[in-house]
Coordinates of C-alpha atoms in Angstrom, one line a residue:
Chain A
D52 CA -7.0 9.2 -11.5
I53 CA -6.1 11.4 -8.6
Q54 CA -2.4 12.3 -8.7
M55 CA -0.3 12.2 -5.6
T56 CA 2.9 14.7 -5.7
Q57 CA 5.2 14.3 -2.5
S58 CA 8.0 16.5 -1.7
P59 CA 10.8 16.6 -1.1
A60 CA 11.8 13.5 -2.8
S61 CA 14.8 13.0 -0.2
L62 CA 15.5 14.5 3.0
S63 CA 18.2 14.5 5.4
A64 CA 18.0 15.5 9.0
S65 CA 19.9 15.1 12.4
L66 CA 18.9 13.1 15.4
G67 CA 16.3 15.2 17.4
E68 CA 15.3 17.2 14.6
T69 CA 11.7 18.1 13.5
V70 CA 10.8 16.7 9.8
T71 CA 7.9 17.7 7.6
I72 CA 6.8 15.7 4.1
E73 CA 4.1 17.5 1.9
C74 CA 1.6 15.5 0.1
L75 CA -0.4 17.3 -2.6
A76 CA -3.6 15.8 -4.3
S77 CA -4.4 16.8 -7.7
E78 CA -8.2 17.3 -6.4
D79 CA -10.0 17.4 -3.1
I80 CA -9.6 14.0 -1.2
Y81 CA -11.4 15.2 1.7
S82 CA -9.0 13.9 4.3
N83 CA -8.8 10.5 3.1
L84 CA -5.2 10.7 3.2
A85 CA -2.8 7.9 4.6
W86 CA 0.9 7.9 5.4
Y87 CA 3.0 4.8 5.5
Q88 CA 6.7 4.2 6.3
Q89 CA 8.6 1.5 4.7
K90 CA 11.9 0.6 6.4
P91 CA 14.6 -0.7 4.4
G92 CA 14.0 -4.2 3.1
K93 CA 10.6 -4.2 4.6
S94 CA 7.1 -4.2 3.6
P95 CA 5.2 -0.7 4.4
Q96 CA 3.7 -0.2 7.3
L97 CA 0.5 2.2 8.1
L98 CA 1.2 5.2 10.2
I99 CA -1.7 7.8 9.7
Y100 CA -5.0 7.4 8.3
Y101 CA -7.6 10.4 7.6
A102 CA -4.7 12.7 7.6
N103 CA -4.4 12.8 11.1
S104 CA -5.4 9.9 13.1
L105 CA -2.4 8.0 14.4
N106 CA -2.6 3.9 13.7
D107 CA -2.2 2.0 16.9
G108 CA 1.5 1.5 18.2
V109 CA 2.8 4.5 16.2
P110 CA 4.9 6.8 18.5
S111 CA 3.5 10.2 19.1
R112 CA 6.1 12.2 17.5
F113 CA 4.6 11.2 14.2
S114 CA 1.4 13.7 13.2
G115 CA -0.1 14.1 10.2
S116 CA -2.7 17.4 9.4
G117 CA -4.0 19.0 5.9
S118 CA -7.3 18.9 4.4
G119 CA -8.6 19.4 1.0
T120 CA -5.4 18.7 -1.5
Q121 CA -2.7 19.7 0.6
Y122 CA -1.4 17.1 3.7
S123 CA 1.6 17.0 5.9
L124 CA 3.6 14.6 7.9
K125 CA 5.6 15.7 10.7
I126 CA 8.1 13.7 12.5
N127 CA 9.4 15.2 16.0
S128 CA 12.6 14.5 17.6
L129 CA 14.1 12.2 14.7
Q130 CA 14.8 8.9 16.0
S131 CA 17.7 6.6 14.1
E132 CA 14.8 4.0 13.5
D133 CA 12.9 6.9 11.7
V134 CA 15.2 6.4 8.6
S135 CA 12.6 5.1 6.1
I136 CA 11.1 5.6 2.7
Y137 CA 7.6 7.5 3.7
F138 CA 4.4 7.5 1.1
C139 CA 1.4 9.0 1.1
Q140 CA -1.6 7.3 -0.2
Q141 CA -5.3 8.7 -1.3
N142 CA -8.2 6.3 -0.2
Y143 CA -11.0 8.7 -1.5
D144 CA -11.2 7.5 -5.1
S145 CA -10.5 4.4 -7.1
P146 CA -7.5 4.0 -8.6
Y147 CA -6.1 4.4 -4.8
T148 CA -3.0 6.1 -5.7
F149 CA 0.4 6.5 -3.8
G150 CA 2.9 9.4 -3.8
A151 CA 6.2 8.8 -5.1
G152 CA 7.9 8.7 -1.6
T153 CA 9.9 10.6 0.4
K154 CA 13.5 9.0 1.4
L155 CA 14.3 10.3 5.1
E156 CA 18.2 9.8 6.0
L157 CA 20.3 10.8 9.1
K158 CA 22.6 13.6 8.6
Chain B
Q9 CA -2.4 -11.5 15.5
V10 CA -2.9 -10.8 11.8
T11 CA -0.2 -12.1 9.4
L12 CA -0.3 -12.3 5.5
K13 CA 2.0 -14.1 3.3
E14 CA 2.0 -14.0 -0.3
S15 CA 3.4 -17.1 -2.7
G16 CA 4.1 -16.7 -6.1
P17 CA 6.5 -18.5 -9.2
G18 CA 9.4 -16.4 -8.7
I19 CA 10.3 -16.2 -12.3
L20 CA 8.0 -16.2 -15.5
Q21 CA 8.5 -15.8 -19.2
P22 CA 6.9 -12.7 -21.0
S23 CA 3.2 -13.4 -22.1
Q24 CA 2.6 -16.2 -19.3
T25 CA 0.0 -15.9 -16.5
L26 CA 1.4 -15.1 -13.2
S27 CA -0.7 -16.2 -10.3
L28 CA -0.3 -15.0 -6.5
T29 CA -1.8 -16.4 -3.5
C30 CA -1.7 -14.6 -0.2
T31 CA -2.7 -16.7 2.9
F32 CA -3.6 -15.1 5.9
S33 CA -4.6 -15.6 9.6
G34 CA -6.2 -13.2 12.4
F35 CA -8.9 -12.6 10.4
S36 CA -11.8 -13.8 7.7
L37 CA -12.7 -12.9 4.8
S38 CA -16.3 -13.9 5.6
T39 CA -16.6 -11.0 7.9
Y40 CA -18.7 -8.1 6.9
G41 CA -16.3 -5.2 6.2
M42 CA -13.2 -7.2 5.6
G43 CA -10.9 -6.8 2.4
V44 CA -7.8 -7.8 0.8
G45 CA -5.6 -5.9 -1.5
W46 CA -2.6 -6.3 -3.8
I47 CA 0.1 -3.8 -4.4
R48 CA 3.1 -4.1 -6.1
Q49 CA 6.6 -2.3 -6.1
P50 CA 9.3 -2.1 -9.0
S51 CA 12.6 -2.7 -7.3
G52 CA 13.7 0.9 -6.0
K53 CA 10.5 2.6 -7.1
G54 CA 7.1 3.6 -5.5
L55 CA 3.8 1.4 -5.2
E56 CA 1.0 0.5 -7.4
W57 CA -2.4 -0.6 -6.1
L58 CA -3.6 -3.5 -8.1
A59 CA -6.7 -4.6 -6.9
N60 CA -9.0 -5.3 -3.9
I61 CA -11.6 -8.0 -2.9
W62 CA -14.1 -7.8 -0.2
W63 CA -16.0 -10.2 2.4
D64 CA -19.2 -9.8 0.0
D65 CA -17.0 -10.7 -3.1
D66 CA -17.0 -7.2 -4.4
K67 CA -14.0 -6.6 -6.3
Y68 CA -12.2 -3.3 -7.7
Y69 CA -9.4 -3.1 -10.2
N70 CA -6.8 -0.6 -11.2
P71 CA -8.1 0.4 -14.5
S72 CA -4.8 0.7 -16.1
L73 CA -4.2 -3.3 -16.0
K74 CA -8.0 -4.2 -15.6
N75 CA -8.1 -6.2 -18.7
R76 CA -5.4 -8.4 -17.1
L77 CA -6.2 -8.5 -13.4
T78 CA -8.6 -11.3 -11.7
I79 CA -8.7 -11.5 -8.1
S80 CA -10.6 -13.9 -6.0
K81 CA -10.9 -15.6 -2.6
D82 CA -11.3 -18.8 -0.9
T83 CA -12.9 -18.1 2.6
S84 CA -12.7 -21.6 4.0
N85 CA -9.0 -21.5 3.5
N86 CA -8.4 -17.7 4.1
Q87 CA -6.7 -16.9 1.2
A88 CA -6.9 -14.6 -1.4
F89 CA -5.4 -14.9 -5.2
L90 CA -4.4 -12.6 -7.9
K91 CA -3.6 -13.6 -11.6
I92 CA -2.2 -11.1 -14.1
T93 CA -2.1 -12.3 -17.8
N94 CA 0.2 -11.7 -20.5
V95 CA 2.9 -10.5 -18.4
D96 CA 6.0 -8.3 -19.6
T97 CA 9.2 -7.0 -17.9
A98 CA 7.2 -4.0 -16.8
D99 CA 5.6 -6.6 -14.5
T100 CA 8.7 -7.2 -12.6
A101 CA 8.0 -6.2 -8.8
T102 CA 7.6 -7.2 -5.8
Y103 CA 4.1 -8.1 -4.9
Y104 CA 2.3 -7.3 -1.4
C105 CA -1.1 -8.4 -0.3
A106 CA -2.5 -6.3 2.8
R107 CA -5.4 -6.2 4.7
I108 CA -8.0 -3.5 4.0
R109 CA -9.2 -1.2 7.0
G110 CA -12.2 1.1 6.1
V111 CA -12.1 2.4 2.4
S112 CA -8.8 0.8 0.9
L113 CA -6.6 1.8 4.1
F114 CA -3.9 -0.9 4.2
D115 CA -3.2 -1.7 7.9
Y116 CA -1.3 -5.1 8.0
W117 CA 1.0 -6.1 4.9
G118 CA 2.4 -9.6 3.8
Q119 CA 6.3 -9.8 3.3
G120 CA 6.1 -9.5 -0.4
V121 CA 6.9 -11.8 -3.0
M122 CA 9.3 -11.0 -5.8
V123 CA 8.6 -11.7 -9.1
T124 CA 10.8 -11.4 -12.3
V125 CA 9.4 -11.5 -15.8
S126 CA 12.6 -12.3 -18.2
S127 CA 13.1 -14.5 -21.4

């Protein structure tokens, strides 16, 4: 199985700040990497796919980058509604594995 | 508008079989390329992919649970199903179904259904 290691596990930032979340795959996943946002008490929502493609309706302050085994999610100008848990997922090979999540809170 | 909604028993006892239903609208599992997946999340923990089913009835299972999982669909009624046999307390979780886009990208999710396994 491909292991997905996310960091940090939790993050506290101020409104307007830029934050970055990292995801490391245990092998090359050829940009088959998605990011999901899960707001408190809600189901996950797809933010980014194929490492850097923004899903429809996702604000442009979200961006993804990376290749090979290393990927990142960047949120510019943090808003209060961005408080969530963020998960990465590799969809390169079955079983399709998720990172453990990064909990983003406001400082 | 794509929507999905899960339903299940709520509570069941160890060794029983868990049967889950995903009722969806806004797409068809008879359409080329369409698929539905099941993912679960224990309370306060991460996400675990369980199984996918595709328009052509192709099925993929997580090997860690493969012997216990059966995924199926009813195309005419826009439903997908997941059965998990011989449950134990480790199967306590919120279970989600989601529409698949591309190669196992989950682009629309249901609200989830909580399942508790307890004696």
